[in-house]
Amino acid sequence: EAGVAQSPRYKIIEKRQSVAFWCNPISGHATLYWYQQILGQGPKLLIQFQNNGVVDDSQLPKDRFSAERLKGVDSTLKIQPAKLEDSAVYLCASSFLFGTASYEQYFGPGTRLTVT
Amino acid sequence: GIQVEQSPPDLILQEGANSTLRCNFSDSVNNLQWFHQNPWGQLINLFYIPSGTKQNGRLSATTVATERYSLLYISSSQTTDSGVYFCAVERVLPGNQFYFGTGTSLTVIP
């Protein structure tokens, strides 16, 4: 079974530029999550989708971050414009959905973003 | 949100030693997972354990949901066990949001 795919693996941009990350979840997983992990901390949930609908985006900085999952499969997370404090690893995860219950999450390798 | 505290924050072990990592959470949860983040940053699933006890080789985990804690046991530690161990809990509705703990950084020395 293929795992969660993410690209790119690394990205370096200057502040005020824009950047986009892509995630393809495990086949059949209806729930998709984007996390931000700052060095030395645990992952923080940014947004959670069930199919193509947003379940939770309470911790997404909506003035600069956006995410979409148009066909309920792959997803894109965008930052525009980037700030220095956005330097982090962006992790995508997916899980199987049964009714309203999500099961164990599986993580992709992450995208390491450096903003200079 | 839910507060998730892990202890100890750092742990150094001699190869072959045993250890217990703890995860306390502040509210009722639907699910709990343990992860190992390796030195390359990949989060690897260890256990999906909302309650009860599970074992996988040298690792085992116990969750006592009514008392809001989970334990991860590592026996006969190896250098490849080094990394950061996270627990993550899924709160009861609304939103089924997952909260990660602060992690335990484990170093196993030969």
XYZ file of C-alpha atoms in Angstrom:
226
model
C 0.000 0.000 0.000
C 1.419 3.386 -1.005
C 1.885 5.872 1.814
C 1.063 9.562 2.033
C 2.968 11.482 -0.635
C 4.131 15.084 -0.264
C 6.052 17.460 -2.467
C 8.338 19.255 -2.525
C 10.503 17.827 0.243
C 12.414 21.066 0.748
C 11.737 24.682 -0.131
C 13.652 27.885 0.501
C 11.950 31.204 -0.197
C 12.360 34.832 0.783
C 9.876 36.537 3.070
C 6.828 37.967 1.323
C 7.044 35.342 -1.420
C 4.368 32.684 -1.862
C 4.723 28.911 -1.692
C 2.494 25.876 -2.194
C 2.709 22.338 -0.869
C 0.991 19.272 -2.276
C -0.269 16.148 -0.547
C -1.738 12.916 -1.884
C -3.277 10.776 0.889
C -3.488 7.003 1.129
C -6.103 5.680 -1.273
C -9.520 5.446 0.368
C -8.689 7.787 3.255
C -11.426 10.395 3.453
C -9.834 12.460 6.225
C -6.807 14.608 5.449
C -4.840 16.777 7.876
C -2.212 19.495 7.480
C 0.118 20.112 10.414
C 2.856 22.645 11.088
C 5.832 21.462 13.135
C 8.229 24.102 14.374
C 11.652 22.868 15.443
C 11.559 21.409 18.957
C 7.769 21.291 19.170
C 5.019 18.797 18.483
C 2.947 19.066 15.306
C 0.125 21.616 15.400
C -3.017 20.953 13.379
C -3.692 23.666 10.792
C -6.668 22.245 8.937
C -8.645 19.009 8.714
C -10.749 17.877 5.754
C -13.323 15.133 5.533
C -13.688 14.388 1.834
C -13.652 17.893 0.308
C -15.217 19.686 3.291
C -13.376 21.502 6.067
C -13.959 20.005 9.528
C -11.633 22.274 11.486
C -9.466 25.218 10.491
C -9.474 27.076 13.799
C -5.664 27.232 13.971
C -5.072 28.188 10.345
C -3.787 31.792 9.973
C -6.343 32.649 7.336
C -4.851 36.008 6.454
C -1.926 34.222 4.796
C -2.627 30.492 4.702
C -5.156 28.717 2.505
C -5.858 25.084 1.725
C -8.107 23.214 -0.636
C -9.109 19.654 -1.414
C -11.313 20.135 -4.433
C -12.039 16.550 -5.474
C -11.772 14.972 -2.031
C -8.433 13.343 -2.817
C -5.226 15.369 -3.008
C -4.782 18.704 -1.298
C -2.762 21.896 -1.598
C -1.641 24.188 1.225
C -0.543 27.706 0.255
C 1.200 30.496 2.136
C 1.023 34.011 0.723
C 2.915 36.089 1.742
C 5.396 34.069 3.810
C 6.908 35.366 7.042
C 10.099 34.330 8.800
C 8.077 32.570 11.515
C 6.543 30.252 8.902
C 9.835 28.354 8.740
C 8.812 24.853 9.797
C 8.068 21.367 8.542
C 4.612 21.014 7.004
C 3.209 17.552 7.504
C 0.275 15.948 5.775
C -1.557 12.987 7.269
C -4.592 10.933 6.315
C -6.914 8.495 8.029
C -9.810 6.220 7.224
C -13.260 7.557 8.043
C -16.051 5.295 9.288
C -19.264 7.171 9.943
C -18.058 10.212 11.841
C -15.077 8.505 13.454
C -11.572 8.896 12.084
C -9.062 6.152 12.700
C -5.304 6.130 13.007
C -3.390 8.773 11.148
C -0.583 8.046 8.713
C 1.935 10.783 7.983
C 3.842 11.771 4.887
C 7.549 12.683 4.929
C 6.854 16.403 5.262
C 8.031 19.539 3.479
C 10.773 21.530 5.190
C 10.214 25.242 4.537
C 12.885 27.837 5.203
C 11.918 31.502 4.900
C 14.873 33.903 4.664
C -8.455 22.474 23.488
C -6.990 19.485 25.279
C -3.678 19.760 27.143
C -1.329 16.859 26.449
C 1.731 16.542 28.648
C 4.503 14.038 28.158
C 7.201 13.014 30.572
C 10.080 12.920 30.833
C 10.986 15.573 28.244
C 14.431 14.038 27.723
C 15.792 10.573 28.382
C 19.230 9.058 27.882
C 19.552 5.276 28.082
C 22.291 2.744 27.804
C 21.595 0.195 25.091
C 19.676 -2.729 26.555
C 17.917 -0.705 29.253
C 14.143 -0.445 29.675
C 12.095 2.742 29.877
C 8.575 4.040 30.424
C 7.215 7.154 28.746
C 4.058 8.807 30.021
C 1.310 10.842 28.342
C -1.291 12.708 30.417
C -4.285 14.418 28.853
C -6.752 16.865 30.311
C -10.088 15.739 28.898
C -12.004 12.785 27.484
C -10.653 11.503 24.193
C -11.858 9.245 21.407
C -8.496 8.017 20.251
C -4.855 8.025 21.206
C -1.815 7.307 19.083
C 1.884 6.925 19.856
C 4.412 7.969 17.222
C 8.176 7.773 16.863
C 9.758 10.653 14.940
C 13.064 9.439 13.582
C 16.106 11.677 13.058
C 14.964 12.337 9.479
C 11.661 13.748 10.706
C 9.365 10.924 9.608
C 6.515 10.201 12.006
C 6.078 6.461 12.349
C 2.961 4.909 13.831
C 3.651 2.811 16.895
C 0.257 2.225 18.447
C -3.355 3.199 17.946
C -4.630 2.637 21.476
C -7.732 4.470 22.733
C -7.880 2.027 25.668
C -6.349 -1.185 26.932
C -2.937 -2.702 26.290
C -1.125 -3.603 23.074
C 2.272 -5.087 22.384
C 4.477 -5.042 19.321
C 7.839 -6.691 19.769
C 9.896 -4.793 22.321
C 7.291 -2.050 22.591
C 4.025 -2.073 24.448
C 1.474 0.558 25.381
C -1.306 0.925 27.898
C -4.056 3.546 27.931
C -6.305 4.103 30.937
C -8.852 6.449 29.423
C -10.851 6.896 32.633
C -7.732 8.216 34.385
C -6.551 10.164 31.318
C -3.104 8.743 30.784
C -1.164 6.412 28.537
C 2.186 4.683 28.970
C 4.679 3.518 26.360
C 7.144 0.823 27.426
C 10.384 0.232 25.584
C 12.314 -2.866 26.582
C 15.879 -3.809 25.672
C 16.410 -0.457 23.989
C 18.510 -0.203 20.822
C 20.269 2.771 19.249
C 17.653 2.758 16.493
C 15.034 3.617 19.134
C 16.557 7.113 19.400
C 14.334 9.982 18.345
C 11.309 11.817 19.665
C 8.220 9.996 20.885
C 4.877 11.774 20.621
C 1.437 10.900 21.811
C -1.547 12.445 20.066
C -5.128 12.439 21.296
C -8.357 12.996 19.439
C -10.903 14.949 21.413
C -14.526 13.990 21.638
C -16.782 15.937 19.256
C -16.932 18.562 17.884
C -14.376 18.335 15.119
C -12.464 15.184 16.088
C -9.357 17.354 16.306
C -6.019 15.774 17.186
C -3.686 17.335 19.749
C -0.035 16.371 20.029
C 1.998 16.297 23.197
C 5.330 18.047 23.629
C 7.286 14.851 23.056
C 9.962 12.825 24.834
C 13.406 12.970 23.257
C 15.122 9.597 23.667
C 18.821 8.985 23.103
C 20.108 5.424 23.324
C 23.871 5.176 23.629
C 25.813 2.026 22.754
